[in-house]
Coordinates of C-alpha atoms in Angstrom, one line a residue:
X1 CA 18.5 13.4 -4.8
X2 CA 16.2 12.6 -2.3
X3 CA 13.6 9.4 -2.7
X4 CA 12.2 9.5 1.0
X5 CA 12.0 11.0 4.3
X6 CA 11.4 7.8 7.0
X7 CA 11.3 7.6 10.7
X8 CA 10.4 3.8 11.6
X9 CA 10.5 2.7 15.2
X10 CA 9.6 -1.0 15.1
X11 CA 9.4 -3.3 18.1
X12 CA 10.2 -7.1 18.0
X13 CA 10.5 -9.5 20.5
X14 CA 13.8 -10.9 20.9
X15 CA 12.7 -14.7 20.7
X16 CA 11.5 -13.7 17.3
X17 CA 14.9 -12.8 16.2
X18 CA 16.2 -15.0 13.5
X19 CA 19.7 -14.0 11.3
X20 CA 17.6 -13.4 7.6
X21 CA 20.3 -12.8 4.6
X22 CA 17.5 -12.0 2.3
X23 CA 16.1 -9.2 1.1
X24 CA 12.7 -7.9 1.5
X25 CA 12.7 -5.2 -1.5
X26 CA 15.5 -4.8 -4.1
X27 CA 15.4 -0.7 -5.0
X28 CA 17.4 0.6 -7.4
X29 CA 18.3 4.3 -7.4
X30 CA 17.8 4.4 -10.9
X31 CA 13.7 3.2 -10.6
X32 CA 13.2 5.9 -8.2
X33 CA 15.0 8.4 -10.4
X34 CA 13.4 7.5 -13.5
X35 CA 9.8 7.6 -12.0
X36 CA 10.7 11.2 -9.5
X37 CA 9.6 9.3 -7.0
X38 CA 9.3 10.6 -3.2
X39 CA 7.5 9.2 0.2
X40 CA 7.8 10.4 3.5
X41 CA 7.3 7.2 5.7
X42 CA 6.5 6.9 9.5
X43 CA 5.7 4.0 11.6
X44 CA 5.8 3.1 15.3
X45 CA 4.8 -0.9 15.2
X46 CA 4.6 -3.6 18.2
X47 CA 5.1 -7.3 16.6
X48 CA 3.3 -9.7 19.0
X49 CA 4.1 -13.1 19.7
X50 CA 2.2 -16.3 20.6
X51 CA 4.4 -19.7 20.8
X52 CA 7.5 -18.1 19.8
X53 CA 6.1 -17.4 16.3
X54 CA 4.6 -14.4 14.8
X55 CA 1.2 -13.4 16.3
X56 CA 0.1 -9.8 15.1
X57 CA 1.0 -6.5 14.7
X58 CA -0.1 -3.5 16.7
X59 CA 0.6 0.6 16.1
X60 CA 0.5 2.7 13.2
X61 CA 2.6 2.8 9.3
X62 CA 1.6 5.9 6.9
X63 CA 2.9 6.5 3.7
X64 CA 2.6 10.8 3.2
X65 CA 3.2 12.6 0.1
X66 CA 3.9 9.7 -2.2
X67 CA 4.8 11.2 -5.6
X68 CA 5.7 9.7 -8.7
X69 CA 6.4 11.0 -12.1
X70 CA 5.1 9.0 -14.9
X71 CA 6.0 10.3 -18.4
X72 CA 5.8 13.7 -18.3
X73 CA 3.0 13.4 -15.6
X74 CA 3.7 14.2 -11.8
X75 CA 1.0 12.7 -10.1
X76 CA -0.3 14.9 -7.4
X77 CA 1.0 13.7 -3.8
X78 CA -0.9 10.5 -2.3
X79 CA -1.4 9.1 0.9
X80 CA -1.5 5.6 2.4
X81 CA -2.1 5.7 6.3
X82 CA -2.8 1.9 8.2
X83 CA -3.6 1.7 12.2
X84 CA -3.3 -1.9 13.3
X85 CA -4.6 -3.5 16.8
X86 CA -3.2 -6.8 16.8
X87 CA -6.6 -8.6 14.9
X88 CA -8.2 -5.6 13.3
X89 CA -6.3 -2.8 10.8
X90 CA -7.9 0.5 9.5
X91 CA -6.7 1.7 6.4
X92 CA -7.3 5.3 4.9
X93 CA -5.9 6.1 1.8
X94 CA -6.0 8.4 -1.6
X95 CA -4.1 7.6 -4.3
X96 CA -3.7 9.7 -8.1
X97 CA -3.7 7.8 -11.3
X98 CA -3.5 11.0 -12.9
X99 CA -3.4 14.4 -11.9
X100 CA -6.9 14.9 -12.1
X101 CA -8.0 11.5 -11.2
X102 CA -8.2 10.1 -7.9
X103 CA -9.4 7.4 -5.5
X104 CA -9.9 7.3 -1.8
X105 CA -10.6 3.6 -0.1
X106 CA -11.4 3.6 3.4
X107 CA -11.3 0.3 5.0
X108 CA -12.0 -2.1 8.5
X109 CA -10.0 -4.9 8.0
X110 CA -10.5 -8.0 10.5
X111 CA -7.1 -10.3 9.9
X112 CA -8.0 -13.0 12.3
X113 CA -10.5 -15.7 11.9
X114 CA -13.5 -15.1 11.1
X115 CA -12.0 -12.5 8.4
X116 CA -13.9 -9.5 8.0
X117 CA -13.4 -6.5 5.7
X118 CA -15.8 -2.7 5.5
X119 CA -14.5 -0.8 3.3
X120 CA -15.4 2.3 1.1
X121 CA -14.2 3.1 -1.9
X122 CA -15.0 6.2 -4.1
X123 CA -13.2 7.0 -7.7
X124 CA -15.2 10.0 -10.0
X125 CA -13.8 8.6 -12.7
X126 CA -10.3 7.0 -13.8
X127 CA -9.1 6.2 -17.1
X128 CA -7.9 2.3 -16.7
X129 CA -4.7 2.4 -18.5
X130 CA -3.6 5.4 -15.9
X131 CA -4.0 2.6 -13.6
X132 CA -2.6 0.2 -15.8
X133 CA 0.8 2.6 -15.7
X134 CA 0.8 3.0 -12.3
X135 CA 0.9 -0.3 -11.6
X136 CA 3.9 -0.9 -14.1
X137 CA 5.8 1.8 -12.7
X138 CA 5.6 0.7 -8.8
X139 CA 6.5 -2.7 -10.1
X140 CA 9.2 -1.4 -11.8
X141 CA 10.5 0.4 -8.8
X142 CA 9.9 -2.7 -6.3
X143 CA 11.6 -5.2 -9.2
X144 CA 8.3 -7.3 -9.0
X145 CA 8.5 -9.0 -12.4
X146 CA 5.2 -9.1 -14.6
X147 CA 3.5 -9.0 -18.3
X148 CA 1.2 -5.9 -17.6
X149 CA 2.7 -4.0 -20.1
X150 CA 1.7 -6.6 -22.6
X151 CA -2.1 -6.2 -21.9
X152 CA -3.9 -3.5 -23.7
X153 CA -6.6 -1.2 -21.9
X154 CA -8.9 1.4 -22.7
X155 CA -11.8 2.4 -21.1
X156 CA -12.7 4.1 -17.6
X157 CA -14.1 3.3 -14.6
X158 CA -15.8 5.1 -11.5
X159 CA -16.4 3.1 -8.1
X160 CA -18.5 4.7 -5.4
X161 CA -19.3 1.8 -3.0
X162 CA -19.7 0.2 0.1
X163 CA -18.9 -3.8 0.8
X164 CA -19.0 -5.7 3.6
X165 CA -17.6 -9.3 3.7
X166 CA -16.6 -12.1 5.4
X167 CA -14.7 -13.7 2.7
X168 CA -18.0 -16.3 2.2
X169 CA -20.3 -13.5 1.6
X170 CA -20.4 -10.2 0.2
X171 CA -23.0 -7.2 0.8
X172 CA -22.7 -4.0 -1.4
X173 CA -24.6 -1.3 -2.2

């Protein structure tokens, strides 16, 4: 079976080269079988240097027709797409809790000093403890150990919102 589709060009300079024997994910077959899940991934990303350390990033990384299967529910596909200009990042996204609930967050992300985030965010409505299983589940996938399963959720939510901040104040309306 097939879990993703990827074409990832990624450009590093060679002074930031080190020889890593970690692991940056641990993915078992079996997560991604359990859950049906799929993503076709694409980026073309720059790493920049200053001092011979790690300075910023620059290109693009999208996540497209992200699908996962929770219980007997295939959430409808989602996408995650980030541009990135060394300081500044704009992320465009819409993700499925359930099949017929859905959020899109639209964002201007300013990673340097003095931080700086715009973002969007719209959600008709979403039942939290959809939310609370697909949080589980990519956990689950990524092996990110945590107690969410223990918590116990009802209720929904809706978000349609704009906020502005620069990590010391926030403006929303």
């Amino acid at each position: 079976k097939k879990y993703a589709d990827y074409n990832l060009k990624i450009s590093i300079p060679k002074v930031l080269f080190k020889d890593y024997n970690k692991k940056l994910f641990d993915i078992s077959a079996d997560n991604l079988y359990k859950y049906s899940f799929y993503a076709n991934l694409t980026a073309d990303l720059k790493v920049h240097e200053k001092n011979q350390k790690f300075d910023s990033l620059s290109g693009k990384a999208n996540i497209d027709k992200f699908v996962i299967q929770i219980g007997n529910k295939k959430l409808p596909p989602s996408y995650f797409h980030i541009q990135l200009n060394k300081d500044k990042a704009f992320l465009s996204s819409k993700f499925y809790t359930n099949p017929d609930e859905s959020t899109d967050i639209t964002a201007n992300i300013k990673m340097k000093k003095p931080y700086e985030i715009d973002m969007k965010c719209f959600c008709k409505k979403a039942d939290i403890s959809n939310l609370q299983q697909l949080s589980i589940s990519l956990l689950e996938i990524l092996k990110i150990k945590n107690n969410l399963a223990e918590l116990t959720t009802n209720g929904t939510l809706s978000a349609d919102f704009n906020l502005k901040t620069n990590l010391k104040t926030v403006k929303s309306n």
